[in-house]
Amino acid sequence: MTETVSYRRDGDIGIVCIDNPPVNALSHSVRSGLMAALEQSSADDSRALVVHCAGRTFIAGADITEFGKPPREPILGEVLARLDAHDKLTVAAVHGTALGGGLETALCCHYRCALPSAKVGLPEVKLGLLPGAGGTQRTPRLTGLETALELITSGNPMPAPRAADAGLVDKVIEGDDLLAGALAYTRELLDGEAPLRRASELPLQLDDAGRELLATARERLARRTRGENAPQRIVDCLEAAATLPFDEGLRRERELFMACMEDPQSGALRHMFFAEREAAKVQGLPRDTATQPVDTVGIIGAGTMGGGIAMCFANAGIPVTLIDMSDEGLERGLGLIRKNYATSVKRGKLSQDKADAALALIGGSTDYAALAEVDLVVEAVFESLELKQDVFRQLDGICKPQAILATNTSYQDVNAIAGVTSRPQQVLGMHFFSPANVMKLLEVVRADASSDTILATAMAVAKRIGKVPVLAGVCYGFIGNRMLRHYQREAQLCLIEGATPAQIDGAMERWGMAMGPLAVGDLAGLDIGYKARQGLTTEQKGDPRSYRVPDLLVEQGRLGQKSGQGYYQYDPETRKRSDDPAVMAIVEAAAEELGVERRAISDDEIISRLTTALINEGAHILEEGIAQRPGDIDVVYAYGYGFPRHRGGPMHLADHLGTGAMYETVCRYRDTLSADNWQPSELLAKLAAEGKTFAEWQRER
Ligand code: 3H9
C-alpha cells in the first residue's frame, strides 16, 4: 500500500494495518494507504475488513502538523466516504486512543470493537476545531444528541466500556490480543449475517426535548467557554445532523470546519498544543538523558502550599513525608489535607478508595532526620532567603548525597539557596502554583550549577504528577510572577487613573481571562503582597502609584475574600463579589494624595495596557534567556494565570497583533504614561524592525 499502511489476509478476512508512529495520525501517506487498501479489499475475494493499528494506539486524529498547509488529496472526507460506502463488512479494532479523525474513521466502519483500556473521543474543540470528517453527523446517530453534545463540546475521551453503553462501541474485547479478538468478532458477525450497518443511514430527528437541549447548551457554552467560537459551531453541526439529510449535514459540517480552521482561535489553540509538548523539553538535553529514581519525597512546611504539594505526589502514588517545626503546625497541615480530600470525595471528583490510598501515603514528622533516605525534597517554607538557606543547610547535612533538593520559592534567588549547600548541582527550583494540588503549571528553575540529570528528573517527575513543566532561569519572580508584576502595575494604574475595580476585572474577564487582576488579589489575600512589599526597597517596589491603594485597603483591614472585603464586598455565603463605594473613596483619596488626575478609561485601554505589559516583559525575559522559547511563556500564562488559551498566550498574541504594532504601542506608553515603566525590550524592537514574529525568531535560532 504505502510505507505506513499494509494489507494482508487472515483467511476470508482482510486486515488493514496502520503503522505511523508515534500516534498513527492520518497523514497523507496514511490516507492514501487506506484508500488503496479499500480498493484491494473490494477487488479480492475477502468477505470482511478489519481496520487496526500497530504501536501504542489506534489513530489519534488528523495530522495536526499538516494543518495550515495546502490540502493533499485524498482528503480525509473522501477516504471516509469510501470507507462508509465499502461493500464488505468492516470492523474497527481500537486500542489506546481513537481520537478526532481516528474515531471518525472507526465510526465509518460498520462495527467497532475495543480493548477495555481503550478510550474514544472527539477532542477537536480543544484545538478550536470541530470534527470535520463526519463526527458531528455520525456520533449523534449512534448515541443520541445528548451524549454526542457532551462528547464533542467537552472534547474529553470516554473509556471503552462507557462508549459501549453509549452505542459508540459494539463489543469490548477481553484479554490483550485485540487483533485475535477482533477477527473472532468479525467471524461471529459474518456467521450471523450481520447487515452492513452504516451510521450515516441511521435515523435522527429533532424533537422538542432536543431543541431545548441545544438551546440550553448554547447558553451554557457561551458562559463557560468565554468567547470561543468552536463550541457554538459544534451545536450548529448537531442541529444540522438532526434536521438535514445526512449528505447536507455533512456539507454544513465541512463549511463550519473550514470556518474554524481559518479562525485565529484555532491557530492559537494549535500553537498551545505544540507549545505545551515543546515546553517539557530542555534545550541541549538529549531526550534519553538519564534521570534519577524518585520513589519517596519529603516536603518541608505543612502550610497550604506544602500540603497541596504533598497531595500532588501522593495522588501519583509517591509516598511523602511532611515536615513542620511543631506538632501543632504538622497536625493543622495534615488536617487541611484530610479536609481537601473529603471535599474532593464529596464533590465526586475522587473516589473514597483513591482518597484513602493517597492519604495513606502521606506521613508527617517534626524531625528532619526522617528525610535521610528520600529521593527528592521540596522546601515550601515562608518566603525568606535566610530561612530557606537555613533549611537547605540542614538538608545538606541530613539527606543522602544523590537526593534532589528543590525550593518552591516564588521570588528568592535559587543560586543563593544552592550556594549554602555542599552540592549545588543537586539543587533547583520547583515552583508550584496555588492551589498546588489543582494548578497544572510547574516552573522548574535551573540554577547555575543544577545538573542535567536533576533537570531531566524534575521534568519527568512533573509529568508523572500531572503537571505541565516549564523551564525557567533564575531572576526575581522567574517567568510568571516577573511578568505579573507589570500586568498588576498597569491594573493598579488604570484604577487610580480613573477606572473602577468592576470595570478592570470585567474588561479582562470578557476578554477571556479566567479572573480579573483585582479579583485575583482578593482571592489570594491582599496582605500577602503587603507583607512582601515591607521587605523591599523603594526602588524594588516600583511606581508608588501602583501600590498605594492595596496598602490602604490592607491598613483598613480589607484583606480580600478572607476578611469579606477587599476591592469588593463578598457575600459570606456565596462569595459573590459586589461593588463597594468605600473602595472608590479610598481610590479617589489615593489619587488626590499622589496628584493623579482621574479620567475616563476605556475597556480597550485597560486590555491593551495590561496585555502589552505582559508582552514587553515576556520579550525582556526571552532576550535574557530566562525562558527557553516564546511558547514556554504562553504555556506559563495559560496554565498558571488563566490566560485564555484561544488567544494563545501573550507571545502568540504579540505575533497575531504584529510585533511592529506591539513595539509602537510600548513606545507610545513610554512617551505618554511612564518612561520608567515602559522600557521597550530590545528583542521586540529588533523583531519589529525586521518584520518578524517571535515564532519566526524561535525557528531561526
Ligand atoms: C482532527 O482529527 C480533525 C478531524 O476531525 C477532521 C479532519 C478533516 N498530529 O501527546 P504526546 C505528536 S484534529 C500530529 O506527547 P501522549 C505530539 O506532538 C486532531 N502529531 O503523547 C508528540 O510529538 P513529539 C484530533 C501528533 O502519549 C507525539 O505525537 N486529535 C498528534 O501523552 C506524542 O504526543 C487530537 O487532538 C496529531 N494528531 O498522548 C489528539 N497527536 O514527541 C491530539 C500527537 O515530537 N493528541 N502528536 O513532541 C493527543 O491528545 C495526545 O498526543 C495523545 C497521546 C493522547 C494521542
PDB file of N, CA and C in Angstrom, residues 440-497:
ATOM      1  N   LYS A 440      -1.979  23.252  37.170  1.00  0.00           N
ATOM      2  CA  LYS A 440      -1.156  22.325  36.393  1.00  0.00           C
ATOM      3  C   LYS A 440       0.273  22.826  36.160  1.00  0.00           C
ATOM      4  N   LEU A 441       0.473  24.128  36.296  1.00  0.00           N
ATOM      5  CA  LEU A 441       1.794  24.657  35.936  1.00  0.00           C
ATOM      6  C   LEU A 441       2.856  24.352  36.986  1.00  0.00           C
ATOM      7  N   LEU A 442       4.055  24.030  36.530  1.00  0.00           N
ATOM      8  CA  LEU A 442       5.209  23.913  37.426  1.00  0.00           C
ATOM      9  C   LEU A 442       6.409  24.576  36.743  1.00  0.00           C
ATOM     10  N   GLU A 443       6.932  25.651  37.352  1.00  0.00           N
ATOM     11  CA  GLU A 443       8.162  26.240  36.824  1.00  0.00           C
ATOM     12  C   GLU A 443       9.335  25.479  37.444  1.00  0.00           C
ATOM     13  N   VAL A 444      10.142  24.869  36.590  1.00  0.00           N
ATOM     14  CA  VAL A 444      11.347  24.191  37.069  1.00  0.00           C
ATOM     15  C   VAL A 444      12.486  25.191  36.886  1.00  0.00           C
ATOM     16  N   VAL A 445      13.087  25.613  37.997  1.00  0.00           N
ATOM     17  CA  VAL A 445      14.066  26.703  37.918  1.00  0.00           C
ATOM     18  C   VAL A 445      15.486  26.149  37.943  1.00  0.00           C
ATOM     19  N   ARG A 446      16.196  26.454  36.866  1.00  0.00           N
ATOM     20  CA  ARG A 446      17.564  25.947  36.726  1.00  0.00           C
ATOM     21  C   ARG A 446      18.526  26.957  37.361  1.00  0.00           C
ATOM     22  N   ALA A 447      19.236  26.510  38.389  1.00  0.00           N
ATOM     23  CA  ALA A 447      20.255  27.381  38.994  1.00  0.00           C
ATOM     24  C   ALA A 447      21.561  27.179  38.229  1.00  0.00           C
ATOM     25  N   ASP A 448      22.560  28.011  38.515  1.00  0.00           N
ATOM     26  CA  ASP A 448      23.799  27.952  37.724  1.00  0.00           C
ATOM     27  C   ASP A 448      24.421  26.560  37.727  1.00  0.00           C
ATOM     28  N   ALA A 449      24.356  25.876  38.892  1.00  0.00           N
ATOM     29  CA  ALA A 449      25.060  24.603  38.992  1.00  0.00           C
ATOM     30  C   ALA A 449      24.163  23.374  38.817  1.00  0.00           C
ATOM     31  N   SER A 450      22.826  23.570  38.674  1.00  0.00           N
ATOM     32  CA  SER A 450      21.917  22.400  38.592  1.00  0.00           C
ATOM     33  C   SER A 450      22.388  21.438  37.508  1.00  0.00           C
ATOM     34  N   SER A 451      22.479  20.158  37.844  1.00  0.00           N
ATOM     35  CA  SER A 451      22.998  19.188  36.864  1.00  0.00           C
ATOM     36  C   SER A 451      21.925  18.813  35.843  1.00  0.00           C
ATOM     37  N   ASP A 452      22.363  18.348  34.690  1.00  0.00           N
ATOM     38  CA  ASP A 452      21.426  17.893  33.653  1.00  0.00           C
ATOM     39  C   ASP A 452      20.526  16.795  34.191  1.00  0.00           C
ATOM     40  N   THR A 453      21.130  15.898  34.993  1.00  0.00           N
ATOM     41  CA  THR A 453      20.342  14.761  35.497  1.00  0.00           C
ATOM     42  C   THR A 453      19.185  15.242  36.364  1.00  0.00           C
ATOM     43  N   ILE A 454      19.437  16.219  37.243  1.00  0.00           N
ATOM     44  CA  ILE A 454      18.319  16.611  38.115  1.00  0.00           C
ATOM     45  C   ILE A 454      17.288  17.434  37.345  1.00  0.00           C
ATOM     46  N   LEU A 455      17.740  18.143  36.306  1.00  0.00           N
ATOM     47  CA  LEU A 455      16.755  18.876  35.488  1.00  0.00           C
ATOM     48  C   LEU A 455      15.850  17.888  34.763  1.00  0.00           C
ATOM     49  N   ALA A 456      16.480  16.888  34.137  1.00  0.00           N
ATOM     50  CA  ALA A 456      15.685  15.886  33.410  1.00  0.00           C
ATOM     51  C   ALA A 456      14.761  15.162  34.377  1.00  0.00           C
ATOM     52  N   THR A 457      15.269  14.897  35.591  1.00  0.00           N
ATOM     53  CA  THR A 457      14.445  14.191  36.581  1.00  0.00           C
ATOM     54  C   THR A 457      13.248  15.055  36.995  1.00  0.00           C
ATOM     55  N   ALA A 458      13.516  16.332  37.234  1.00  0.00           N
ATOM     56  CA  ALA A 458      12.427  17.211  37.668  1.00  0.00           C
ATOM     57  C   ALA A 458      11.352  17.310  36.581  1.00  0.00           C
ATOM     58  N   MET A 459      11.774  17.407  35.313  1.00  0.00           N
ATOM     59  CA  MET A 459      10.788  17.496  34.220  1.00  0.00           C
ATOM     60  C   MET A 459       9.967  16.194  34.168  1.00  0.00           C
ATOM     61  N   ALA A 460      10.639  15.059  34.338  1.00  0.00           N
ATOM     62  CA  ALA A 460       9.931  13.772  34.259  1.00  0.00           C
ATOM     63  C   ALA A 460       8.985  13.601  35.450  1.00  0.00           C
ATOM     64  N   VAL A 461       9.462  13.985  36.640  1.00  0.00           N
ATOM     65  CA  VAL A 461       8.610  13.848  37.833  1.00  0.00           C
ATOM     66  C   VAL A 461       7.390  14.747  37.695  1.00  0.00           C
ATOM     67  N   ALA A 462       7.607  15.949  37.140  1.00  0.00           N
ATOM     68  CA  ALA A 462       6.491  16.880  36.964  1.00  0.00           C
ATOM     69  C   ALA A 462       5.391  16.215  36.140  1.00  0.00           C
ATOM     70  N   LYS A 463       5.796  15.579  35.035  1.00  0.00           N
ATOM     71  CA  LYS A 463       4.797  14.926  34.186  1.00  0.00           C
ATOM     72  C   LYS A 463       4.102  13.795  34.945  1.00  0.00           C
ATOM     73  N   ARG A 464       4.912  13.059  35.730  1.00  0.00           N
ATOM     74  CA  ARG A 464       4.347  11.932  36.484  1.00  0.00           C
ATOM     75  C   ARG A 464       3.252  12.401  37.437  1.00  0.00           C
ATOM     76  N   ILE A 465       3.419  13.592  38.017  1.00  0.00           N
ATOM     77  CA  ILE A 465       2.405  14.062  38.954  1.00  0.00           C
ATOM     78  C   ILE A 465       1.363  14.956  38.252  1.00  0.00           C
ATOM     79  N   GLY A 466       1.327  14.855  36.918  1.00  0.00           N
ATOM     80  CA  GLY A 466       0.254  15.506  36.162  1.00  0.00           C
ATOM     81  C   GLY A 466       0.446  16.994  35.952  1.00  0.00           C
ATOM     82  N   LYS A 467       1.695  17.482  36.094  1.00  0.00           N
ATOM     83  CA  LYS A 467       1.927  18.912  35.898  1.00  0.00           C
ATOM     84  C   LYS A 467       2.416  19.191  34.479  1.00  0.00           C
ATOM     85  N   VAL A 468       2.312  20.449  34.082  1.00  0.00           N
ATOM     86  CA  VAL A 468       2.890  20.899  32.824  1.00  0.00           C
ATOM     87  C   VAL A 468       4.152  21.679  33.201  1.00  0.00           C
ATOM     88  N   PRO A 469       5.348  21.068  33.017  1.00  0.00           N
ATOM     89  CA  PRO A 469       6.562  21.753  33.454  1.00  0.00           C
ATOM     90  C   PRO A 469       7.109  22.722  32.411  1.00  0.00           C
ATOM     91  N   VAL A 470       7.634  23.841  32.898  1.00  0.00           N
ATOM     92  CA  VAL A 470       8.296  24.817  32.029  1.00  0.00           C
ATOM     93  C   VAL A 470       9.613  25.195  32.701  1.00  0.00           C
ATOM     94  N   LEU A 471      10.690  25.202  31.927  1.00  0.00           N
ATOM     95  CA  LEU A 471      11.993  25.543  32.499  1.00  0.00           C
ATOM     96  C   LEU A 471      12.161  27.058  32.579  1.00  0.00           C
ATOM     97  N   ALA A 472      12.677  27.536  33.718  1.00  0.00           N
ATOM     98  CA  ALA A 472      12.922  28.979  33.877  1.00  0.00           C
ATOM     99  C   ALA A 472      14.322  29.184  34.425  1.00  0.00           C
ATOM    100  N   GLY A 473      14.883  30.343  34.130  1.00  0.00           N
ATOM    101  CA  GLY A 473      16.179  30.710  34.706  1.00  0.00           C
ATOM    102  C   GLY A 473      15.962  31.487  35.992  1.00  0.00           C
ATOM    103  N   VAL A 474      17.052  31.772  36.687  1.00  0.00           N
ATOM    104  CA  VAL A 474      16.945  32.486  37.961  1.00  0.00           C
ATOM    105  C   VAL A 474      16.815  33.996  37.716  1.00  0.00           C
ATOM    106  N   CYS A 475      15.757  34.581  38.236  1.00  0.00           N
ATOM    107  CA  CYS A 475      15.586  36.038  38.281  1.00  0.00           C
ATOM    108  C   CYS A 475      14.441  36.297  39.254  1.00  0.00           C
ATOM    109  N   TYR A 476      14.188  37.547  39.595  1.00  0.00           N
ATOM    110  CA  TYR A 476      13.146  37.849  40.571  1.00  0.00           C
ATOM    111  C   TYR A 476      11.774  37.523  39.977  1.00  0.00           C
ATOM    112  N   GLY A 477      11.124  36.485  40.498  1.00  0.00           N
ATOM    113  CA  GLY A 477       9.785  36.105  40.022  1.00  0.00           C
ATOM    114  C   GLY A 477       9.786  35.109  38.870  1.00  0.00           C
ATOM    115  N   PHE A 478      10.978  34.676  38.429  1.00  0.00           N
ATOM    116  CA  PHE A 478      11.093  33.715  37.320  1.00  0.00           C
ATOM    117  C   PHE A 478      10.292  34.200  36.104  1.00  0.00           C
ATOM    118  N   ILE A 479       9.520  33.318  35.457  1.00  0.00           N
ATOM    119  CA  ILE A 479       8.804  33.794  34.258  1.00  0.00           C
ATOM    120  C   ILE A 479       7.472  34.445  34.667  1.00  0.00           C
ATOM    121  N   GLY A 480       6.642  33.645  35.299  1.00  0.00           N
ATOM    122  CA  GLY A 480       5.251  34.061  35.503  1.00  0.00           C
ATOM    123  C   GLY A 480       5.102  35.275  36.405  1.00  0.00           C
ATOM    124  N   ASN A 481       5.656  35.221  37.608  1.00  0.00           N
ATOM    125  CA  ASN A 481       5.456  36.311  38.562  1.00  0.00           C
ATOM    126  C   ASN A 481       6.213  37.573  38.168  1.00  0.00           C
ATOM    127  N   ARG A 482       7.318  37.389  37.448  1.00  0.00           N
ATOM    128  CA  ARG A 482       8.045  38.581  36.985  1.00  0.00           C
ATOM    129  C   ARG A 482       7.163  39.368  36.005  1.00  0.00           C
ATOM    130  N   MET A 483       6.498  38.663  35.099  1.00  0.00           N
ATOM    131  CA  MET A 483       5.607  39.344  34.157  1.00  0.00           C
ATOM    132  C   MET A 483       4.364  39.889  34.858  1.00  0.00           C
ATOM    133  N   LEU A 484       3.917  39.127  35.851  1.00  0.00           N
ATOM    134  CA  LEU A 484       2.682  39.506  36.549  1.00  0.00           C
ATOM    135  C   LEU A 484       2.810  40.879  37.214  1.00  0.00           C
ATOM    136  N   ARG A 485       3.997  41.181  37.715  1.00  0.00           N
ATOM    137  CA  ARG A 485       4.196  42.475  38.383  1.00  0.00           C
ATOM    138  C   ARG A 485       3.859  43.620  37.437  1.00  0.00           C
ATOM    139  N   HIS A 486       4.200  43.463  36.165  1.00  0.00           N
ATOM    140  CA  HIS A 486       3.948  44.532  35.191  1.00  0.00           C
ATOM    141  C   HIS A 486       2.458  44.605  34.839  1.00  0.00           C
ATOM    142  N   TYR A 487       1.849  43.447  34.750  1.00  0.00           N
ATOM    143  CA  TYR A 487       0.404  43.366  34.461  1.00  0.00           C
ATOM    144  C   TYR A 487      -0.388  43.983  35.614  1.00  0.00           C
ATOM    145  N   GLN A 488       0.022  43.618  36.837  1.00  0.00           N
ATOM    146  CA  GLN A 488      -0.689  44.153  38.007  1.00  0.00           C
ATOM    147  C   GLN A 488      -0.437  45.645  38.171  1.00  0.00           C
ATOM    148  N   ARG A 489       0.770  46.070  37.844  1.00  0.00           N
ATOM    149  CA  ARG A 489       1.067  47.510  37.940  1.00  0.00           C
ATOM    150  C   ARG A 489       0.107  48.293  37.041  1.00  0.00           C
ATOM    151  N   GLU A 490      -0.082  47.815  35.820  1.00  0.00           N
ATOM    152  CA  GLU A 490      -0.980  48.546  34.917  1.00  0.00           C
ATOM    153  C   GLU A 490      -2.421  48.485  35.407  1.00  0.00           C
ATOM    154  N   ALA A 491      -2.816  47.353  36.023  1.00  0.00           N
ATOM    155  CA  ALA A 491      -4.183  47.274  36.574  1.00  0.00           C
ATOM    156  C   ALA A 491      -4.345  48.332  37.660  1.00  0.00           C
ATOM    157  N   GLN A 492      -3.343  48.454  38.520  1.00  0.00           N
ATOM    158  CA  GLN A 492      -3.397  49.443  39.607  1.00  0.00           C
ATOM    159  C   GLN A 492      -3.411  50.859  39.050  1.00  0.00           C
ATOM    160  N   LEU A 493      -2.608  51.085  38.019  1.00  0.00           N
ATOM    161  CA  LEU A 493      -2.543  52.440  37.462  1.00  0.00           C
ATOM    162  C   LEU A 493      -3.865  52.797  36.772  1.00  0.00           C
ATOM    163  N   CYS A 494      -4.467  51.830  36.077  1.00  0.00           N
ATOM    164  CA  CYS A 494      -5.781  52.102  35.464  1.00  0.00           C
ATOM    165  C   CYS A 494      -6.790  52.459  36.556  1.00  0.00           C
ATOM    166  N   LEU A 495      -6.661  51.773  37.688  1.00  0.00           N
ATOM    167  CA  LEU A 495      -7.604  52.017  38.799  1.00  0.00           C
ATOM    168  C   LEU A 495      -7.430  53.450  39.324  1.00  0.00           C
ATOM    169  N   ILE A 496      -6.227  53.815  39.611  1.00  0.00           N
ATOM    170  CA  ILE A 496      -6.010  55.124  40.232  1.00  0.00           C
ATOM    171  C   ILE A 496      -6.221  56.262  39.215  1.00  0.00           C
ATOM    172  N   GLU A 497      -6.020  55.938  37.927  1.00  0.00           N
ATOM    173  CA  GLU A 497      -6.179  56.979  36.901  1.00  0.00           C
ATOM    174  C   GLU A 497      -7.632  57.190  36.484  1.00  0.00           C
TER     175      GLU A 497
END
